[in-house]
Short mmCIF file of C-alpha atoms in Angstrom, two decimals:
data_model
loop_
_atom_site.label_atom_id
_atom_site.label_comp_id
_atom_site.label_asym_id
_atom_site.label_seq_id
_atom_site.Cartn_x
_atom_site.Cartn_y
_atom_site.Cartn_z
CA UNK A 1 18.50 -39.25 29.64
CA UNK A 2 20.87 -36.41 29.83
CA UNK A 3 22.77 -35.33 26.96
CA UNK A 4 26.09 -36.43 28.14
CA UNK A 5 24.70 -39.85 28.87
CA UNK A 6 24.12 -40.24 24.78
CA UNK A 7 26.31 -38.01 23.08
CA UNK A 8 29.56 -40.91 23.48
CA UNK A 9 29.49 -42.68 20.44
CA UNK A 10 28.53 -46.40 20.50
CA UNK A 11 31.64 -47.93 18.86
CA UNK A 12 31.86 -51.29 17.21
CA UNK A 13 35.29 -52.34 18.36
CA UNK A 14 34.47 -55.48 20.46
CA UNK A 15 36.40 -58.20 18.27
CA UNK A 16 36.52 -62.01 19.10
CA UNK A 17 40.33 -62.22 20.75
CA UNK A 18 41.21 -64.82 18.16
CA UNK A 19 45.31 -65.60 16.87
CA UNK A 20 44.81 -63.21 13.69
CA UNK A 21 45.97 -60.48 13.10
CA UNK A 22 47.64 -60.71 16.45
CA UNK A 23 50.27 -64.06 15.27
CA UNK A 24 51.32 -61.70 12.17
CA UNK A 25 52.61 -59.41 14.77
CA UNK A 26 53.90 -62.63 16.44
CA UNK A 27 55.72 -64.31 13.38
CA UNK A 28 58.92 -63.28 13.52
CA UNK A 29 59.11 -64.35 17.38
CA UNK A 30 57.15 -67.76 16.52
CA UNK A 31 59.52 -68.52 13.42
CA UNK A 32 62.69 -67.82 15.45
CA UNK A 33 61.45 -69.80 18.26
CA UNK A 34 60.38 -72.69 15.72
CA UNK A 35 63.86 -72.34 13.98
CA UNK A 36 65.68 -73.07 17.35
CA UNK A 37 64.29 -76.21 18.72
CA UNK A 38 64.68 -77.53 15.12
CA UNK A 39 67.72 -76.02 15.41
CA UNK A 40 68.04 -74.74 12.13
CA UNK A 41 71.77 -73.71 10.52
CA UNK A 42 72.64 -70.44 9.70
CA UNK A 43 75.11 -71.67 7.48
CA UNK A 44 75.86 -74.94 5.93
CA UNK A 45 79.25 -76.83 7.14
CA UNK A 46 82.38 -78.22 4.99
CA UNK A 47 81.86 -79.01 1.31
CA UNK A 48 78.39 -80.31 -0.25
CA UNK A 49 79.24 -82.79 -2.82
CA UNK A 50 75.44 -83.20 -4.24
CA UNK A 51 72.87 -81.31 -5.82
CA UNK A 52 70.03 -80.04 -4.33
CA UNK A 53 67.12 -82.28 -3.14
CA UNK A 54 63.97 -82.63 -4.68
CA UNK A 55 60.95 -82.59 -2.21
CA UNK A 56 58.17 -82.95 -3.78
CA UNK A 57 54.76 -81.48 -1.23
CA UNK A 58 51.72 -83.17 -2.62
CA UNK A 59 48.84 -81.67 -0.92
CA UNK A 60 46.68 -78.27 -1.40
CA UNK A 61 48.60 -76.31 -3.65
CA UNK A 62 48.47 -76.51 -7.25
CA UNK A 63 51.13 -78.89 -9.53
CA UNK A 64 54.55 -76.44 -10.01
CA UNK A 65 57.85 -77.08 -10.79
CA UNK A 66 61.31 -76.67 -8.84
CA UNK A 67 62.65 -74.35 -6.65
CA UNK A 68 59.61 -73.26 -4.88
CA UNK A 69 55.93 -74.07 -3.35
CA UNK A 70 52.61 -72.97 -5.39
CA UNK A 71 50.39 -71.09 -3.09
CA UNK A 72 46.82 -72.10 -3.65
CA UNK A 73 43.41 -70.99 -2.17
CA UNK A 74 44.33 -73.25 1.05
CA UNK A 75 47.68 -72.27 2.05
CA UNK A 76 48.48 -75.70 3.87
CA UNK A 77 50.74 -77.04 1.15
CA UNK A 78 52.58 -73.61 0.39
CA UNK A 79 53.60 -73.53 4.28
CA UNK A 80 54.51 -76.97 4.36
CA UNK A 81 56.61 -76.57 1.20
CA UNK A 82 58.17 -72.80 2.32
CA UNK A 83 59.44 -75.24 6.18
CA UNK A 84 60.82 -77.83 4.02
CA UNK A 85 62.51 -75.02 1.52
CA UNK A 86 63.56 -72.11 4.24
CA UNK A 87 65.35 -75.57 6.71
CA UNK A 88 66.82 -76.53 3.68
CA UNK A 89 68.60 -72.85 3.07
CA UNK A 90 71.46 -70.78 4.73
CA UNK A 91 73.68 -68.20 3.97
CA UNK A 92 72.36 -68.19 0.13
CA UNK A 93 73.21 -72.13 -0.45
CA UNK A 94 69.79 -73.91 -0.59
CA UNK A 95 69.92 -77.89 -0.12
CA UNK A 96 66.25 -78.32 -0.77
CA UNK A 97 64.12 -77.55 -3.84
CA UNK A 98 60.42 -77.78 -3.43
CA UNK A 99 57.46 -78.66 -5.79
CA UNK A 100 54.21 -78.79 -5.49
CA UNK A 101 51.45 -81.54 -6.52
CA UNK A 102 47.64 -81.18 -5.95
CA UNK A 103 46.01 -84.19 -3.89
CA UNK A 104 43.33 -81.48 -1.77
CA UNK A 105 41.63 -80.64 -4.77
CA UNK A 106 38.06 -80.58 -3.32
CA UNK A 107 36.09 -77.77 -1.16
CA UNK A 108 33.50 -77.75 0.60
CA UNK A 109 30.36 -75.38 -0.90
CA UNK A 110 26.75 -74.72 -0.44
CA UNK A 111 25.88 -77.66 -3.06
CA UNK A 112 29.00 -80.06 -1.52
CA UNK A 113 31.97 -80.78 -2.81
CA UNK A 114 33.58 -79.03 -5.75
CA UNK A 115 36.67 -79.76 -7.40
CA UNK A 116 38.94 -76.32 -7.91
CA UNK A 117 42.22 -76.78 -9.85
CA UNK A 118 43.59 -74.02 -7.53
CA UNK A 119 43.29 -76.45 -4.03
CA UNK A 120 41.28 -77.24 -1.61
CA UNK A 121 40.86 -78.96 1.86
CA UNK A 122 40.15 -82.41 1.37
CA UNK A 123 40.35 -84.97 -1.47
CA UNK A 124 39.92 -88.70 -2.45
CA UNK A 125 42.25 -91.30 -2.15
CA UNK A 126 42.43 -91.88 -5.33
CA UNK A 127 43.59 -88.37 -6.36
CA UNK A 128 46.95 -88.97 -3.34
CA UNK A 129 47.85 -91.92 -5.55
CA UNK A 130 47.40 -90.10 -8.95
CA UNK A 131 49.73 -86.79 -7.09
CA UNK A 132 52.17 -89.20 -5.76
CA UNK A 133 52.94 -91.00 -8.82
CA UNK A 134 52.95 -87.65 -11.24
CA UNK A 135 54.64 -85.95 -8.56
CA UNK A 136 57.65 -88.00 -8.50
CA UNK A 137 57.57 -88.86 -12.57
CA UNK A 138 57.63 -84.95 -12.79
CA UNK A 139 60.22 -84.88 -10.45
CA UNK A 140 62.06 -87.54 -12.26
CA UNK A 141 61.82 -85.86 -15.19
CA UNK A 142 63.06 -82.64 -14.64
CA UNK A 143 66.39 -83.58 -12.64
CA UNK A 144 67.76 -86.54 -13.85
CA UNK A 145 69.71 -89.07 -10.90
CA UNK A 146 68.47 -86.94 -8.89
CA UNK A 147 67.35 -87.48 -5.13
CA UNK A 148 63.67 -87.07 -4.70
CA UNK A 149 61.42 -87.30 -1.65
CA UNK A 150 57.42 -87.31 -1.72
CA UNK A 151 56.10 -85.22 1.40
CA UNK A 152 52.99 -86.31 2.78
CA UNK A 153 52.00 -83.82 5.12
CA UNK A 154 48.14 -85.44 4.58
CA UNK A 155 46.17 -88.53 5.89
CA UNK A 156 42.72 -90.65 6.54
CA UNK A 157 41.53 -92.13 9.14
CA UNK A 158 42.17 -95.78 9.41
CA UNK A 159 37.79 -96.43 9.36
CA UNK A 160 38.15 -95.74 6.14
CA UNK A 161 40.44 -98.13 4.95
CA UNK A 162 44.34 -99.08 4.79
CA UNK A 163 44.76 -101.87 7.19
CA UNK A 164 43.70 -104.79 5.25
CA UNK A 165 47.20 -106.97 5.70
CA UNK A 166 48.33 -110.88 7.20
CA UNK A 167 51.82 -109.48 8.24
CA UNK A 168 53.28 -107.45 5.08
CA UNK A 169 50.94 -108.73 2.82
CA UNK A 170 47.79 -106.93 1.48
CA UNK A 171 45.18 -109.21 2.19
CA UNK A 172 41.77 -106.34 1.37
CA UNK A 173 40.28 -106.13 -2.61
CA UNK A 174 43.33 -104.51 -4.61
CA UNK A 175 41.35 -103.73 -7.51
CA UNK A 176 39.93 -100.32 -7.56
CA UNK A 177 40.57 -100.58 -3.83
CA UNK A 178 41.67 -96.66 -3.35
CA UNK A 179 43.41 -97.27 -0.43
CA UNK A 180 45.11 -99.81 -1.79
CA UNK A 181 45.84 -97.40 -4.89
CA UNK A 182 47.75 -95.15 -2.40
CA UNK A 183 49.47 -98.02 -1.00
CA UNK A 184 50.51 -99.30 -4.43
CA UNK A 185 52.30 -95.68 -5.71
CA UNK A 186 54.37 -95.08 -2.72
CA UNK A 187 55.45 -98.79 -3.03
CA UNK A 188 55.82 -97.73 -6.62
CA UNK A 189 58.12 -94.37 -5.42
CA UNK A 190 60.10 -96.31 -3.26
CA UNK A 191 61.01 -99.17 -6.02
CA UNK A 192 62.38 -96.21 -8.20
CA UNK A 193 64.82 -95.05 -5.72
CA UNK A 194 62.64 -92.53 -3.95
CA UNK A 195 61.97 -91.62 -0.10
CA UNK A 196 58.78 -91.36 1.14
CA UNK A 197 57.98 -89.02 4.45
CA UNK A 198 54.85 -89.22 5.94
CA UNK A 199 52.63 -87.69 9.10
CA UNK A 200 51.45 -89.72 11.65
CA UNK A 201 48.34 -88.11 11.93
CA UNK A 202 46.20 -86.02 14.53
CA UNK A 203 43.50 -87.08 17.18
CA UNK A 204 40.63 -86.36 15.18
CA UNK A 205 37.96 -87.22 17.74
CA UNK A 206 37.10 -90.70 15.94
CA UNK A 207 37.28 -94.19 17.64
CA UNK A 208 40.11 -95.64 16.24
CA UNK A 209 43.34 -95.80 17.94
CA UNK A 210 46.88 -96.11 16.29
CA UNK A 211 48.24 -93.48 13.04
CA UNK A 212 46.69 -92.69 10.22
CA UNK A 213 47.58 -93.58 7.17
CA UNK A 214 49.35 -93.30 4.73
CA UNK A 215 51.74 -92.66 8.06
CA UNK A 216 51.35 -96.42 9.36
CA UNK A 217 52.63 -98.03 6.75
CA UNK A 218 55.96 -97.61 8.68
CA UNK A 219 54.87 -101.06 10.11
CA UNK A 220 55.37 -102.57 6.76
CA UNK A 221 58.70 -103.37 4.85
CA UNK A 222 59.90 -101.63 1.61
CA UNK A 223 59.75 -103.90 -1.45
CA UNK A 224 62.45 -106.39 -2.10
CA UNK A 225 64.10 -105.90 -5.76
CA UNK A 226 62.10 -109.25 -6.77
CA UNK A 227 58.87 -107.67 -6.38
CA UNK A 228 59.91 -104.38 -7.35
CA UNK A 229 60.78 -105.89 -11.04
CA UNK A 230 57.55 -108.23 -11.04
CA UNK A 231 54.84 -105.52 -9.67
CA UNK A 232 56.15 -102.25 -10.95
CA UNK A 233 58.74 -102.93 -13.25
CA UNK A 234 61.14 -101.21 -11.74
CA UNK A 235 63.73 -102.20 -9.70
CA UNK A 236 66.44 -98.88 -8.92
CA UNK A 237 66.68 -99.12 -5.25
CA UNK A 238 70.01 -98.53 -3.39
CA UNK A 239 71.46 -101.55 -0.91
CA UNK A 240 70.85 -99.67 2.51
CA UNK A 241 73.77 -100.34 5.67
CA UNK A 242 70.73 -100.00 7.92
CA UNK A 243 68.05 -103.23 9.23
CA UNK A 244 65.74 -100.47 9.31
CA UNK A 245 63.90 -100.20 5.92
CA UNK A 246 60.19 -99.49 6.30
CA UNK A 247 58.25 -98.67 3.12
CA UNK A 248 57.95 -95.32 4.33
CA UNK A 249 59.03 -93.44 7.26
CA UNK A 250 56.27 -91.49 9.89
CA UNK A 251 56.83 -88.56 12.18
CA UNK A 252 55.36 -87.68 15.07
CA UNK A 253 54.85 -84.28 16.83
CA UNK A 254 55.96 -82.80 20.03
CA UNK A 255 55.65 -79.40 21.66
CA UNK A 256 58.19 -76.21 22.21
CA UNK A 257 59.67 -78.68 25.20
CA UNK A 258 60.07 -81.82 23.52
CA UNK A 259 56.83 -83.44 25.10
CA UNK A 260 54.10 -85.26 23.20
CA UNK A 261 52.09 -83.10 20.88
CA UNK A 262 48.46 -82.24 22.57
CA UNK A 263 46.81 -83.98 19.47
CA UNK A 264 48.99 -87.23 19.21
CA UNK A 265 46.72 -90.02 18.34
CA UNK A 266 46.61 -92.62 20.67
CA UNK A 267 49.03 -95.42 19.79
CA UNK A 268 50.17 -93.32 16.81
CA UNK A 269 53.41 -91.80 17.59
CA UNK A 270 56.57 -93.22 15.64
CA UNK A 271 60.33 -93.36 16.26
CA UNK A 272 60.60 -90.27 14.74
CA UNK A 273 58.93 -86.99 16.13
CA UNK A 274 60.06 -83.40 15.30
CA UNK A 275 57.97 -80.28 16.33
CA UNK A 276 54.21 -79.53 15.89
CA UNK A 277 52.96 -76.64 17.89
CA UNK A 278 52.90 -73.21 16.83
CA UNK A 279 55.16 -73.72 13.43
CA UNK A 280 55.65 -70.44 11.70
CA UNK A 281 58.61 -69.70 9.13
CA UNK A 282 59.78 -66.40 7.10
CA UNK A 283 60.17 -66.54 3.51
CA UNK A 284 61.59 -64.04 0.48
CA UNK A 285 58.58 -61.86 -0.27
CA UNK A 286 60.18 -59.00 -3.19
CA UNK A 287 62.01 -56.86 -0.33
CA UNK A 288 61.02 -58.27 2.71
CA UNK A 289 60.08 -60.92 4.36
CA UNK A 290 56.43 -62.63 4.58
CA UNK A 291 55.54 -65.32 7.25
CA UNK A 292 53.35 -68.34 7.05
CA UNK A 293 50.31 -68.25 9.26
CA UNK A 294 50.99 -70.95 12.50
CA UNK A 295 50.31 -74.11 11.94
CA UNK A 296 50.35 -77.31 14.77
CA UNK A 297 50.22 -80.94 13.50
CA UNK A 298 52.62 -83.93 12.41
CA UNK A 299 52.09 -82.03 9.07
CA UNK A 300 54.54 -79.93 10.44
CA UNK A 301 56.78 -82.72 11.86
CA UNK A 302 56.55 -84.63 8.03
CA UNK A 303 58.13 -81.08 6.48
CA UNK A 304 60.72 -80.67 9.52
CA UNK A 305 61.55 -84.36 8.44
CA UNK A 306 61.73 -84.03 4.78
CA UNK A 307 63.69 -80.58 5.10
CA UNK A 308 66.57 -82.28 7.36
CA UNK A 309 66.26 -85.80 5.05
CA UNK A 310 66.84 -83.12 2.44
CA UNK A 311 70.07 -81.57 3.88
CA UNK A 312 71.29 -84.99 4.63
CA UNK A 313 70.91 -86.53 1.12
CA UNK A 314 72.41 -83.48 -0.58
CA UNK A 315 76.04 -84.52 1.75
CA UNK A 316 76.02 -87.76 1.07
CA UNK A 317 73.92 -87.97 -2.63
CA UNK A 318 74.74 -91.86 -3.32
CA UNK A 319 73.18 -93.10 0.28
CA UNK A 320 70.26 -95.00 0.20
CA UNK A 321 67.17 -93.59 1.46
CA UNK A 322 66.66 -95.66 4.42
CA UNK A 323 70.41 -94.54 5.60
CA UNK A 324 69.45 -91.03 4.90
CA UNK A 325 66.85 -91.46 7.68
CA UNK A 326 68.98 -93.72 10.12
CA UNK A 327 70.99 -90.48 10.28
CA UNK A 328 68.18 -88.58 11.47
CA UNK A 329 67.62 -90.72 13.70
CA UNK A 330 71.30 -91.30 14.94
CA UNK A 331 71.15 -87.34 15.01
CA UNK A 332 67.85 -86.81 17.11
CA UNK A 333 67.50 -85.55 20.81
CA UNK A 334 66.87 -88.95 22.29
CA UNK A 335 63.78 -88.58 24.67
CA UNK A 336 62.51 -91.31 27.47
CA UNK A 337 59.35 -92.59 25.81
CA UNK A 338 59.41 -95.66 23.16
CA UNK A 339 57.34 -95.67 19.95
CA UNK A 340 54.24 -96.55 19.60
CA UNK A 341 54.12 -98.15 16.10
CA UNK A 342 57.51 -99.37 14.36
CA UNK A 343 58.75 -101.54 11.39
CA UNK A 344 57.35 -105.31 12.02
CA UNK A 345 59.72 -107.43 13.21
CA UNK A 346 62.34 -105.17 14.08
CA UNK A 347 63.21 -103.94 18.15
CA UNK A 348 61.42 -101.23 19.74
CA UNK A 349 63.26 -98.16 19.71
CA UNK A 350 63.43 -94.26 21.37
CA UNK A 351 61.71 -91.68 20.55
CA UNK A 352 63.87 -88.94 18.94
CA UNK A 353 63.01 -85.34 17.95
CA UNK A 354 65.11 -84.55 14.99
CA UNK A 355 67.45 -82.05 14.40
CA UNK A 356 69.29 -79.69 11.84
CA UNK A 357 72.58 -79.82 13.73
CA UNK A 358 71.99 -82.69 14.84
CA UNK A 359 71.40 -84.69 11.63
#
């Protein structure tokens, strides 16, 4: 060859075309786009008469206390925590205050599984029902009569257990059933006055049809005061105005124009849906401002839901939590499609995408 067919270097630039780094450059475009079909306040109207609302995240990041998410080695539950926190502020005045609780305490490594107190990707069922319960006693705690809501941004399968019921009765093995354990602390949560927000889950690729769970449990009705006092011992729930008082309440996702999420599961979208595609928000970092990376998923649409539940509680602090969520409901962008799952026994209802201003 000829020396000007050899003397250009051979680079190695050729890079797989891939979001990152490219979405950093994107954030602030991607947050301000996610913060307007939420439609997120700038500031906060008339007079607050409540404190702050407790949101407790339990999922990746490690346990932490009040205002703010723990960022772990899987930043899942930090971003989740920072949409939930960052909704739930304007102007200075924050309405939300955000802890953390590890339930995705396993990775995955050469030799399997290993459990890593600083998060992970996956865990066991029975480590959601330890996180829920500590994550609310913690919560308890720390703030007392104070509003708290449990965030789960996380969910199984239904293969793998949580639909063993005859109507609203568990009818599966309840001891050292894990499933059963989860099902048992949010019933637990909800008996002590709490609110429990949950996603409706992704299309994994499996067989089975319908939400995941903890998310379907929406079909089922909270405790009565009765069983409350016999099961758990408790018995501090509010009288709620509204029919409509599922044990807990799912969300489902939908894009930047309001249509169903490209990963809905079949059969698995609730009455509630709030946005899932492309979620980015922008959060105090010393100076400036940092940005989650993007995230799609009804773990997106469970934080949207818990930030606005947390707004809403904080105006009117002695509503009971099912009222709290009629009004985000009552507040939503009604769309034309009906849910797919809903409380047992009550009407079929509208889909609506929930709102800041709105709610």
């Amino acid at each position: 060859l000829a020396p000007a067919d050899w003397l250009d270097p051979d680079c190695h630039v050729v890079v797989p075309l891939s979001p990152h780094p490219y979405e950093v450059r994107a954030a602030p475009q991607l947050a301000a786009a996610f913060g307007a079909q939420v439609e997120a306040l700038q500031t906060f109207p008339g007079e607050v008469s409540g404190e702050p609302t407790k949101v407790v995240v339990v999922d990746s990041s490690p346990d932490t206390g009040f205002p703010d998410p723990a960022h772990g080695l899987v930043e899942h539950g930090f971003a989740m925590g920072q949409i939930i926190r960052q909704l739930g502020c304007a102007s200075g005045l924050c309405l939300t205050q955000v802890a953390s609780q590890l339930a995705l305490g396993l990775r995955q490594s050469a030799i399997g599984p290993v459990e890593d107190s600083a998060g992970g990707t996956f865990g066991y069922q029975s480590d959601l029902a330890i996180a829920i319960l500590e994550g609310y006693e913690a919560a308890a705690a720390a703030s007392a009569n104070q509003n708290i809501i449990i965030n789960l941004s996380v969910g199984w399968d239904p293969e793998t257990g949580g639909g063993a019921f005859s109507g609203s009765t568990w009818t599966g093995i309840t001891d050292d059933n894990p499933a059963h354990a989860v099902y048992s602390a949010i019933n637990q949560v909800v008996c002590s006055g709490g609110l429990v927000i949950a996603a409706a889950g992704n299309d994994s690729g499996g067989e089975a049809e319908g939400p995941m769970f903890p998310g379907g449990w929406e079909e089922k009705p909270a405790p009565l005061a009765g069983r409350c006092s016999a099961d758990y011992g408790v018995s501090a729930m509010r009288t709620a105005v509204t029919p409509y008082q599922p044990l807990l309440h799912a969300v489902g996702g939908v894009d930047g124009r309001d249509k169903p999420y490209a990963l809905s599961r079949p059969g698995g979208v609730p009455r509630l849906v709030a946005p899932a595609h492309h979620a980015v928000v922008g959060y105090p970092s010393g100076p400036s401002t940092a940005y989650t990376r993007t995230y799609s998923g009804t773990s997106v649409s469970a934080a949207v839901a818990s930030a606005i539940a947390g707004i809403v509680w904080a105006y009117q602090p002695t509503a009971a939590p099912a009222d709290v969520m009629q009004t985000l409901y009552d507040g939503g962008a009604g769309l034309t499609r009906g849910a797919d799952f809903w409380l047992t026994g009550r009407p079929n209802t509208a889909q609506r995408r929930l709102s800041v201003c709105g709610s």
